[in-house]
Structures are given as C-alpha cells and as structure tokens.
CSV table of C-alpha atoms in Angstrom, one decimal:
chain,number,residue,atom,x,y,z
G,1,MET,CA,13.7,7.6,6.7
G,2,SER,CA,14.9,10.2,4.4
G,3,LEU,CA,14.4,9.7,0.8
G,4,GLY,CA,16.6,12.3,-0.5
G,5,LEU,CA,14.0,14.2,-2.4
G,6,GLY,CA,16.1,17.4,-2.5
G,7,ASN,CA,14.6,20.8,-2.3
G,8,GLN,CA,11.0,20.5,-2.4
G,9,THR,CA,10.1,24.1,-0.9
G,10,SER,CA,8.2,25.4,-3.7
G,11,MET,CA,6.0,22.1,-3.8
G,12,ARG,CA,5.4,22.2,-0.1
G,13,SER,CA,4.5,26.0,-0.1
G,14,ARG,CA,1.5,25.5,-2.2
G,15,ASP,CA,-2.0,25.7,-0.9
G,16,THR,CA,-2.4,22.5,1.1
G,17,LYS,CA,-6.2,22.4,0.2
G,18,ASN,CA,-7.3,20.0,-2.7
G,19,PRO,CA,-7.9,21.9,-5.8
G,20,TYR,CA,-10.7,19.5,-7.1
G,21,GLY,CA,-13.6,20.4,-5.0
G,22,PHE,CA,-14.5,17.1,-3.5
G,23,VAL,CA,-15.0,16.4,0.3
G,24,LEU,CA,-13.6,13.3,2.1
G,25,PRO,CA,-15.4,13.8,5.5
G,26,ASN,CA,-14.4,10.6,7.0
G,27,TYR,CA,-10.9,10.8,6.3
G,28,ALA,CA,-10.7,14.4,7.4
G,29,GLN,CA,-12.2,13.3,10.7
G,30,ALA,CA,-9.7,10.6,11.1
G,31,VAL,CA,-6.8,13.0,10.3
G,32,SER,CA,-8.1,15.3,12.9
G,33,GLN,CA,-8.1,12.7,15.4
G,34,VAL,CA,-4.7,11.7,14.5
G,35,ARG,CA,-3.6,15.3,15.2
G,36,ALA,CA,-5.3,15.4,18.5
G,37,GLY,CA,-3.6,12.0,19.5
G,38,VAL,CA,-6.8,10.1,19.7
G,39,ARG,CA,-6.2,7.2,17.2
G,40,ASP,CA,-4.3,6.2,14.0
G,41,ALA,CA,-5.9,6.7,10.6
G,42,THR,CA,-5.4,4.2,7.8
G,43,VAL,CA,-5.1,4.8,4.2
G,44,MET,CA,-5.3,1.8,1.8
G,45,VAL,CA,-3.6,2.3,-1.6
G,46,LEU,CA,-4.8,-0.1,-4.4
G,47,ASP,CA,-2.7,0.4,-7.6
G,48,ASP,CA,-0.7,-1.3,-10.1
G,49,SER,CA,3.1,-1.0,-10.6
G,50,THR,CA,3.2,2.8,-10.3
G,51,GLY,CA,2.0,2.6,-6.6
G,52,ASN,CA,4.4,-0.1,-6.1
G,53,GLY,CA,7.3,1.8,-7.4
G,54,PHE,CA,8.5,-0.7,-10.1
G,55,ALA,CA,11.3,0.7,-12.2
G,56,THR,CA,12.4,3.2,-9.6
G,57,SER,CA,16.0,3.5,-8.5
G,58,LEU,CA,15.5,1.1,-5.5
G,59,ALA,CA,13.1,-1.2,-7.5
G,60,THR,CA,15.0,-4.4,-6.5
G,61,THR,CA,15.8,-3.6,-2.7
G,62,LEU,CA,13.0,-1.5,-1.3
G,63,PRO,CA,10.7,-0.4,-4.4
G,64,GLU,CA,7.8,1.1,-2.5
G,65,SER,CA,10.2,3.6,-0.8
G,66,LYS,CA,10.4,5.5,-3.9
G,67,ALA,CA,6.7,5.2,-4.9
G,68,TRP,CA,4.3,7.9,-4.5
G,69,PRO,CA,2.4,6.7,-1.4
G,70,ASN,CA,5.6,6.8,0.6
G,71,LEU,CA,6.6,10.0,-0.9
G,72,VAL,CA,3.2,11.6,0.1
G,73,ALA,CA,3.6,10.0,3.7
G,74,GLU,CA,7.0,11.9,4.0
G,75,MET,CA,5.5,15.3,2.7
G,76,MET,CA,2.7,15.0,5.2
G,77,GLU,CA,5.1,14.4,8.0
G,78,GLU,CA,7.2,17.4,6.9
G,79,ALA,CA,4.0,19.6,6.9
G,80,GLY,CA,3.1,18.7,10.4
G,81,THR,CA,0.7,15.8,10.1
G,82,PRO,CA,2.3,12.6,11.6
G,83,ALA,CA,2.4,9.9,8.8
G,84,ARG,CA,4.1,6.7,7.7
G,85,TRP,CA,4.5,4.3,4.9
G,86,SER,CA,4.7,1.6,7.7
G,87,SER,CA,3.7,-1.6,6.1
G,88,GLY,CA,6.3,-4.5,5.7
G,89,LYS,CA,5.7,-6.5,2.8
G,90,PRO,CA,6.9,-9.9,1.6
G,91,ALA,CA,8.9,-11.1,-1.4
G,92,TYR,CA,6.8,-11.3,-4.5
G,93,ALA,CA,9.1,-12.9,-6.9
G,94,SER,CA,11.7,-15.7,-6.6
G,95,ALA,CA,14.3,-13.3,-8.1
G,96,ASN,CA,13.5,-10.1,-6.2
G,97,LEU,CA,14.1,-8.9,-2.5
G,98,TYR,CA,10.9,-6.8,-1.9
G,99,ASP,CA,11.7,-5.3,1.5
G,100,SER,CA,15.3,-4.9,2.5
G,101,ARG,CA,14.2,-4.4,6.0
G,102,ALA,CA,13.6,-8.1,6.4
G,103,THR,CA,16.5,-10.4,7.5
G,104,ILE,CA,17.2,-13.9,8.5
G,105,SER,CA,20.0,-14.6,11.0
G,106,GLY,CA,21.2,-11.2,10.4
G,107,SER,CA,21.5,-11.4,6.6
G,108,PRO,CA,19.3,-9.7,4.1
G,109,PHE,CA,16.4,-11.8,3.2
G,110,THR,CA,16.4,-13.1,-0.2
G,111,VAL,CA,14.0,-15.7,-1.6
G,112,PRO,CA,13.8,-18.6,-1.0
G,113,THR,CA,15.8,-18.7,2.4
G,114,GLY,CA,15.1,-21.2,5.1
G,115,GLY,CA,11.9,-22.1,3.8
G,116,TRP,CA,10.5,-18.6,3.4
G,117,GLY,CA,9.4,-17.7,0.0
G,118,PRO,CA,6.8,-16.0,-2.3
G,119,PHE,CA,3.2,-17.2,-2.4
G,120,SER,CA,0.4,-15.8,-4.6
G,121,GLY,CA,-3.3,-17.0,-4.1
G,122,GLY,CA,-6.5,-15.3,-4.7
G,123,PHE,CA,-4.5,-12.2,-5.6
G,124,ALA,CA,-3.1,-12.1,-2.2
G,125,ILE,CA,0.7,-11.7,-2.3
G,126,ALA,CA,2.3,-13.4,0.9
G,127,CYS,CA,5.6,-14.6,2.3
G,128,HIS,CA,5.2,-18.3,2.7
G,129,GLN,CA,7.0,-20.6,5.2
G,130,ASN,CA,6.6,-24.1,4.0
G,131,THR,CA,9.3,-26.2,5.5
G,132,SER,CA,10.9,-24.8,8.7
G,133,THR,CA,9.7,-24.3,12.1
G,134,SER,CA,12.8,-22.6,13.4
G,135,THR,CA,13.9,-20.3,10.8
G,136,LYS,CA,12.8,-16.9,11.9
G,137,ILE,CA,12.3,-13.9,9.7
G,138,ARG,CA,13.0,-10.4,11.2
G,139,TRP,CA,11.4,-7.1,10.2
G,140,THR,CA,12.9,-3.8,11.3
G,141,PRO,CA,10.9,-0.7,10.3
G,142,GLY,CA,13.7,1.8,11.0
G,143,PHE,CA,11.4,4.3,12.8
G,144,VAL,CA,9.8,4.8,16.3
G,145,ALA,CA,7.4,2.0,17.0
G,146,ASP,CA,6.4,-0.7,19.8
G,147,LEU,CA,3.3,-2.2,18.2
G,148,PHE,CA,3.3,-4.7,15.2
G,149,ASP,CA,0.2,-5.6,13.5
G,150,VAL,CA,0.8,-8.8,11.7
G,151,TYR,CA,-1.8,-9.5,8.7
G,152,TYR,CA,-1.8,-13.2,7.8
G,153,ILE,CA,-3.8,-15.8,5.7
G,154,GLN,CA,-6.0,-17.9,7.8
G,155,LEU,CA,-5.8,-21.1,6.1
G,156,ASN,CA,-5.0,-24.2,8.0
G,157,SER,CA,-4.9,-25.5,11.7
G,158,GLY,CA,-1.3,-24.1,12.3
G,159,THR,CA,0.3,-21.5,14.2
G,160,ILE,CA,2.3,-18.3,13.5
G,161,SER,CA,4.5,-17.1,16.3
G,162,ALA,CA,5.7,-13.6,16.7
G,163,GLN,CA,7.9,-11.8,19.2
G,164,ALA,CA,8.8,-8.1,19.1
G,165,ALA,CA,11.8,-6.7,20.7
G,166,GLY,CA,11.9,-7.6,24.5
G,167,GLY,CA,8.3,-8.6,24.3
G,168,PHE,CA,6.3,-11.7,24.8
G,169,VAL,CA,5.8,-14.4,22.3
G,170,VAL,CA,2.4,-14.5,20.6
G,171,ASN,CA,1.2,-17.7,19.4
G,172,GLN,CA,-1.5,-17.0,16.8
G,173,GLN,CA,-3.8,-20.0,15.7
G,174,THR,CA,-4.4,-19.7,11.9
G,175,GLY,CA,-7.3,-22.3,11.2
G,176,GLY,CA,-10.5,-21.1,10.1
G,177,PRO,CA,-12.4,-20.0,6.8
G,178,GLY,CA,-10.1,-18.7,4.3
G,179,SER,CA,-9.7,-14.9,4.9
G,180,ILE,CA,-6.9,-12.4,6.1
G,181,GLN,CA,-6.8,-11.7,9.8
G,182,LYS,CA,-4.6,-9.7,12.1
G,183,PHE,CA,-2.9,-10.0,15.5
G,184,THR,CA,-0.6,-7.6,17.3
G,185,ALA,CA,2.9,-8.1,18.8
G,186,SER,CA,4.2,-5.6,21.3
G,187,ALA,CA,7.7,-4.6,22.0
G,188,ALA,CA,8.9,-4.1,25.7
G,189,SER,CA,9.6,-0.4,25.2
G,190,ILE,CA,9.2,2.1,22.3
G,191,SER,CA,12.4,2.6,20.3
G,192,ASP,CA,13.4,3.4,16.7
G,193,SER,CA,15.5,0.2,16.5
G,194,ASN,CA,12.6,-2.2,17.4
G,195,TRP,CA,11.8,-5.3,15.3
G,196,VAL,CA,9.4,-8.2,15.2
G,197,GLU,CA,10.4,-11.9,14.3
G,198,LEU,CA,7.9,-14.3,12.9
G,199,TRP,CA,8.1,-18.2,12.7
G,200,ARG,CA,5.6,-21.0,12.0
G,201,GLY,CA,4.3,-23.9,14.1
G,202,THR,CA,3.1,-27.1,12.8
G,203,ALA,CA,1.7,-25.9,9.6
G,204,PRO,CA,2.8,-23.6,6.8
G,205,ALA,CA,2.5,-19.8,7.5
G,206,TYR,CA,1.4,-17.0,5.3
G,207,ILE,CA,2.3,-13.3,6.1
G,208,VAL,CA,0.5,-10.7,4.0
G,209,GLY,CA,2.1,-7.7,5.7
G,210,ILE,CA,3.0,-5.9,8.9
G,211,VAL,CA,2.2,-2.4,10.1
G,212,ALA,CA,4.5,-0.8,12.8
G,213,ARG,CA,2.7,1.5,15.1
G,214,SER,CA,3.6,3.8,18.2
G,215,SER,CA,1.5,3.6,21.2
G,216,THR,CA,2.6,7.3,22.0
G,217,GLN,CA,2.5,8.9,18.5
G,218,LYS,CA,-0.7,8.5,16.4
G,219,ARG,CA,-0.2,8.7,12.6
G,220,VAL,CA,-1.6,8.3,9.1
G,221,GLN,CA,-0.8,4.9,8.3
G,222,ILE,CA,-0.5,4.4,4.5
G,223,PHE,CA,-0.7,0.6,3.7
G,224,ASN,CA,0.5,0.1,0.1
G,225,GLY,CA,-1.4,-2.7,-1.5
G,226,SER,CA,-0.3,-2.0,-5.0
G,227,ILE,CA,0.7,-5.0,-7.2
G,228,PRO,CA,2.7,-5.0,-10.4
G,229,GLY,CA,0.5,-6.1,-13.2
G,230,ALA,CA,-2.7,-5.5,-11.4
G,231,ARG,CA,-6.2,-4.1,-12.9
G,232,VAL,CA,-8.8,-2.7,-10.9
G,233,ALA,CA,-11.0,-5.9,-11.5
G,234,ASP,CA,-8.2,-8.0,-9.7
G,235,PHE,CA,-8.7,-6.3,-6.5
G,236,SER,CA,-12.3,-7.3,-6.4
G,237,LEU,CA,-11.7,-11.0,-7.2
G,238,PRO,CA,-13.5,-13.1,-4.8
G,239,GLY,CA,-11.0,-16.0,-4.9
G,240,SER,CA,-10.5,-18.0,-1.9
G,241,GLY,CA,-10.7,-15.3,0.6
G,242,TRP,CA,-7.0,-14.5,0.4
G,243,ASN,CA,-7.8,-11.5,-1.6
G,244,SER,CA,-7.9,-7.6,-1.5
G,245,PRO,CA,-11.4,-7.5,-0.2
G,246,SER,CA,-10.5,-9.6,2.8
G,247,LEU,CA,-7.4,-7.5,3.4
G,248,LEU,CA,-9.8,-4.3,3.3
G,249,ALA,CA,-12.0,-6.0,5.6
G,250,ALA,CA,-9.0,-6.7,8.0
G,251,LEU,CA,-7.6,-3.3,7.8
G,252,GLN,CA,-10.9,-1.2,8.0
G,253,PRO,CA,-9.5,1.8,6.5
G,254,ASP,CA,-10.5,5.5,6.6
G,255,LEU,CA,-9.6,6.2,3.1
G,256,VAL,CA,-9.2,3.9,0.0
G,257,VAL,CA,-7.2,5.1,-2.9
G,258,ILE,CA,-7.9,3.2,-6.3
G,259,GLY,CA,-5.6,3.7,-9.2
G,260,CYS,CA,-4.7,1.6,-12.1
G,261,GLY,CA,-5.6,1.9,-15.8
G,262,ILE,CA,-2.3,1.1,-17.5
G,263,ASN,CA,-2.8,-2.6,-17.7
G,264,GLU,CA,-6.4,-2.2,-18.7
G,265,ALA,CA,-5.2,0.1,-21.6
G,266,MET,CA,-2.5,-2.4,-22.5
G,267,ALA,CA,-5.4,-5.1,-22.8
G,268,SER,CA,-7.7,-2.4,-24.7
G,269,ARG,CA,-10.2,-2.9,-22.0
G,270,PRO,CA,-13.2,-0.9,-23.1
G,271,VAL,CA,-14.0,2.2,-21.1
G,272,GLY,CA,-17.5,1.3,-19.9
G,273,GLN,CA,-15.9,-2.1,-18.6
G,274,PHE,CA,-13.1,-0.1,-16.8
G,275,THR,CA,-15.4,2.2,-15.2
G,276,ALA,CA,-17.7,-0.5,-14.1
G,277,ASP,CA,-14.7,-2.2,-12.5
G,278,VAL,CA,-13.9,0.9,-10.6
G,279,ALA,CA,-17.4,1.4,-9.5
G,280,ALA,CA,-17.7,-2.2,-8.2
G,281,LEU,CA,-14.5,-1.9,-6.3
G,282,ALA,CA,-15.4,1.5,-4.8
G,283,SER,CA,-19.1,0.4,-3.9
G,284,PHE,CA,-17.5,-2.7,-1.9
G,285,CYS,CA,-15.1,-0.2,-0.1
G,286,ARG,CA,-17.8,2.2,0.8
G,287,GLY,CA,-19.7,-0.8,2.4
G,288,LEU,CA,-17.1,-1.7,4.9
G,289,ALA,CA,-17.8,-1.2,8.7
G,290,SER,CA,-15.2,1.7,8.7
G,291,ALA,CA,-17.2,3.5,6.0
G,292,PRO,CA,-14.2,4.8,4.2
G,293,ASP,CA,-14.0,7.5,1.8
G,294,VAL,CA,-13.0,6.6,-1.6
G,295,LEU,CA,-10.5,8.7,-3.8
G,296,VAL,CA,-10.0,7.6,-7.5
G,297,LYS,CA,-6.7,8.6,-9.5
G,298,SER,CA,-6.1,8.5,-13.1
G,299,CYS,CA,-2.8,7.0,-14.4
G,300,ALA,CA,0.1,8.7,-15.8
G,301,PRO,CA,0.2,8.9,-19.5
G,302,SER,CA,2.0,5.8,-21.1
G,303,GLY,CA,3.9,5.5,-24.4
G,304,GLY,CA,3.3,3.1,-27.2
G,305,GLY,CA,0.1,4.5,-28.4
G,306,ILE,CA,-2.2,3.7,-25.5
G,307,SER,CA,-2.3,7.1,-23.8
G,308,PRO,CA,-5.4,8.2,-25.8
G,309,LEU,CA,-7.4,5.3,-24.4
G,310,GLU,CA,-6.1,6.2,-20.9
G,311,GLY,CA,-7.4,9.8,-21.4
G,312,GLN,CA,-10.8,8.3,-22.1
G,313,TYR,CA,-10.5,6.4,-19.0
G,314,ARG,CA,-9.8,9.7,-17.2
G,315,ASP,CA,-12.9,11.4,-18.7
G,316,ALA,CA,-15.1,8.6,-17.7
G,317,LEU,CA,-13.7,8.5,-14.1
G,318,ILE,CA,-14.5,12.1,-13.6
G,319,THR,CA,-18.0,11.4,-14.6
G,320,LEU,CA,-18.3,8.4,-12.3
G,321,CYS,CA,-16.8,10.1,-9.3
G,322,SER,CA,-18.9,13.2,-9.6
G,323,ALA,CA,-22.0,11.2,-9.8
G,324,ASN,CA,-21.2,9.0,-6.7
G,325,GLY,CA,-19.5,11.4,-4.5
G,326,TYR,CA,-16.0,9.8,-4.9
G,327,GLY,CA,-12.9,12.1,-4.7
G,328,PHE,CA,-10.9,12.4,-8.0
G,329,VAL,CA,-7.3,13.3,-8.7
G,330,ASP,CA,-6.1,13.7,-12.2
G,331,VAL,CA,-2.6,12.5,-12.5
G,332,PHE,CA,-3.1,12.0,-16.2
G,333,GLY,CA,-3.7,15.7,-16.6
G,334,GLY,CA,-0.8,16.6,-14.1
G,335,PHE,CA,1.6,14.9,-16.6
G,336,GLY,CA,0.2,17.3,-19.4
G,337,ASP,CA,-2.2,14.8,-20.8
G,338,ALA,CA,0.8,13.3,-22.8
G,339,TYR,CA,3.5,10.6,-22.2
G,340,THR,CA,6.5,12.6,-20.8
G,341,PRO,CA,9.8,10.7,-21.2
G,342,ALA,CA,11.6,12.8,-18.7
G,343,LEU,CA,9.3,11.4,-16.1
G,344,MET,CA,9.3,7.8,-17.2
G,345,ALA,CA,11.6,5.0,-16.7
G,346,ASP,CA,10.1,3.3,-19.8
G,347,GLN,CA,6.9,3.5,-21.8
G,348,LEU,CA,4.8,2.5,-18.7
G,349,HIS,CA,6.6,3.0,-15.6
G,350,PRO,CA,7.3,6.5,-13.8
G,351,ASN,CA,10.9,7.0,-12.7
G,352,ASP,CA,12.0,8.6,-9.4
G,353,ALA,CA,11.0,12.2,-10.9
G,354,GLY,CA,7.7,10.8,-12.2
G,355,GLN,CA,7.0,9.4,-8.7
G,356,VAL,CA,7.6,12.7,-7.3
G,357,ARG,CA,5.3,14.4,-9.6
G,358,ILE,CA,2.5,12.0,-8.8
G,359,ALA,CA,3.1,12.6,-5.1
G,360,GLU,CA,2.9,16.2,-5.6
G,361,ILE,CA,-0.5,15.8,-7.3
G,362,MET,CA,-1.8,13.3,-4.6
G,363,ARG,CA,-0.5,15.2,-1.7
G,364,SER,CA,-3.1,18.1,-2.3
G,365,ALA,CA,-5.9,15.8,-1.8
G,366,LEU,CA,-4.3,13.7,1.2
G,367,LEU,CA,-2.9,16.5,3.3
G,368,ILE,CA,-6.3,17.8,4.6
C-alpha cells in the first residue's frame, strides 16, 4: 500500500546505521533471520496518539497508515528489508471508523453495526460482538498474505469462529483466565486479495487485533499498540488480564518501542515518576520469554508551554537508557528541541509531515 510520501530520496540515501551508538542484538538477529527467510520478526510499538496517527489526514478512516510506525515499515521495505505494518485494529470509539479495511456484508464497517462495537477494558482496546451470532466482520489487509493471527480476549466460555479465504473454519474456545491469546486461520492459497472473517458463537467475542502473514515471505511485522491518550504507566496496568502486558506476552516481540510523554507533560507528571514508569515497563518487556530489546523514544515538542517539561523527560530518558542498555532515539531533538508549527496539526499532534519527520528519525534505529 503506497502512502504517497513523495520524493524521499535524500532521506533514504543517508547512512542506515543508527547514530545513537546503542546495540539491539536480539532485534538485529531477528532481522537477519527475516532476510534469510527463516522467520518473521515482531516489533511492538507502545505510544500515545503520535504512534496512532491521530490528527493525520486519514485520522478518521485509517489513522495508523499515516503514523510513523507504518511509514518506517514502508521505508524498510523500500530499502530491501521485508516489513509490514500488518495489524488490523478494531474501532476504538463509537463515532470513528478505526480500520477501513474492515467490512460487514461488503460495506465499510462503522460502529456499532450488527452487534459489533468498541470495547475497552483493562486498557485493552477491542472490537466487541455482543448480540449477533451470524454477523461476520471481514478484514482484508491489501497485501500478499495467507496466514491470519487473531488476537482475542480470553474471557468466557464462548467461541470465536474465523475463516480465511478458501480455508477451513477455525472454532476457538474463549474460556479461561482473563488474558489475551491468539489463534491462526489459514487461506487456501497465497494472494494479495485474501481476507479473514470472524463471528461469535454462544457468548460475546472480543477481538484485539489481527496480523496478516505470508508463508513464503518472512517480514518484520510491526504491531502498533499505540492508544490515544495513553501514558506509559497505562501500558503496565495489571487490570483484568486484558491489558498490554498480556498482549506483549501473546506477541512475544523481538523489539518493544516505548514512546509517550505528551500526556504525562499535560498532567505535569514529575520527571522522576515518568522515568520510573518507563523503567517499570521496560523491565517487564525484557522479562518476556522472547527477551526483546527495548527502544525508547522521546516525544515531539508540544505547544502550550509544556515542551520544557518534555525536554526534561528527554534528558532523564537518556540517563535511564544509558544506565540500563536500552536503545534511545531523540525525537524531541529531531524537531529542534522546540514546538514546530509546520510539523504539527495542533499543539499536541504531529501532522503528516511531522509523522514523516519522526519516521526519518526512527528509521535509522530500526533499519539494522
């Protein structure tokens, strides 16, 4: 899917090695295995509305397509490393269509439709089917794929059914302790027009996301877990098991990118508490079975008088990452340490050009 970035030759001709001096050994090994055709690599992005693409030109139809994680995936692809922003995400608000690749009976999915609607619990955003056992939601990624990993909330003794194009129906039991789990539906053949359909059985169903994969082409899969309004501490909430730690455990990523900072600054969260939040989430990530590397990014400078505090966050993150061996990327510095109206849709949210700037900065770290 082309995003119409225009001529980015000067950006892509730059040195592809990261300029920050850190090492991401597990992620580097995973990318090498992608290039060798051995396996997919998974990057999990935990950011606020910046990572979500809020306020970009496609914010009400396919917001993440203009967000920096997807732009980085495109840049990696063009540079020769197979990569995809591949996660299908549900509607997150009753007024917004989150993913225009989702349809019901051939029409674009808007919420609520046929019993499908938004759900938020334990800081897991999900697409909730509450009433209908027959209304199917279809997701068509628009690129070559034949495997669809469906991430769902394990909650009650019900069933989620899934069928990929031409494939067999998979009936997944959803009972058990509260957590996020996954199952896979397979299409009959590989195609760029394949889709997966989902419907519920005897109890409500909760879909957290879908990742489309190819059995013949291994890729760096970027799962965008960014949520508007998020603070770093929100991603660590234990909640009911329907949370970001549970999603991380289900994904078992090779790299976790931790963002945020804008909403903390809006709430005047002290620097020490902010860095403690980042340290706690990073420590949890490193303890996953996949032993992912951790990459921390500072936020873009905001208007409204909060950028000085965001700059203090940046300085504290440099110290934290240096002491603990985390990667660090200075987006704040990449915007010139100051609010830049030409790159912002408003005082808090980067516009399309601002997202490209962030992608430029992040690309140097992710294209190993």
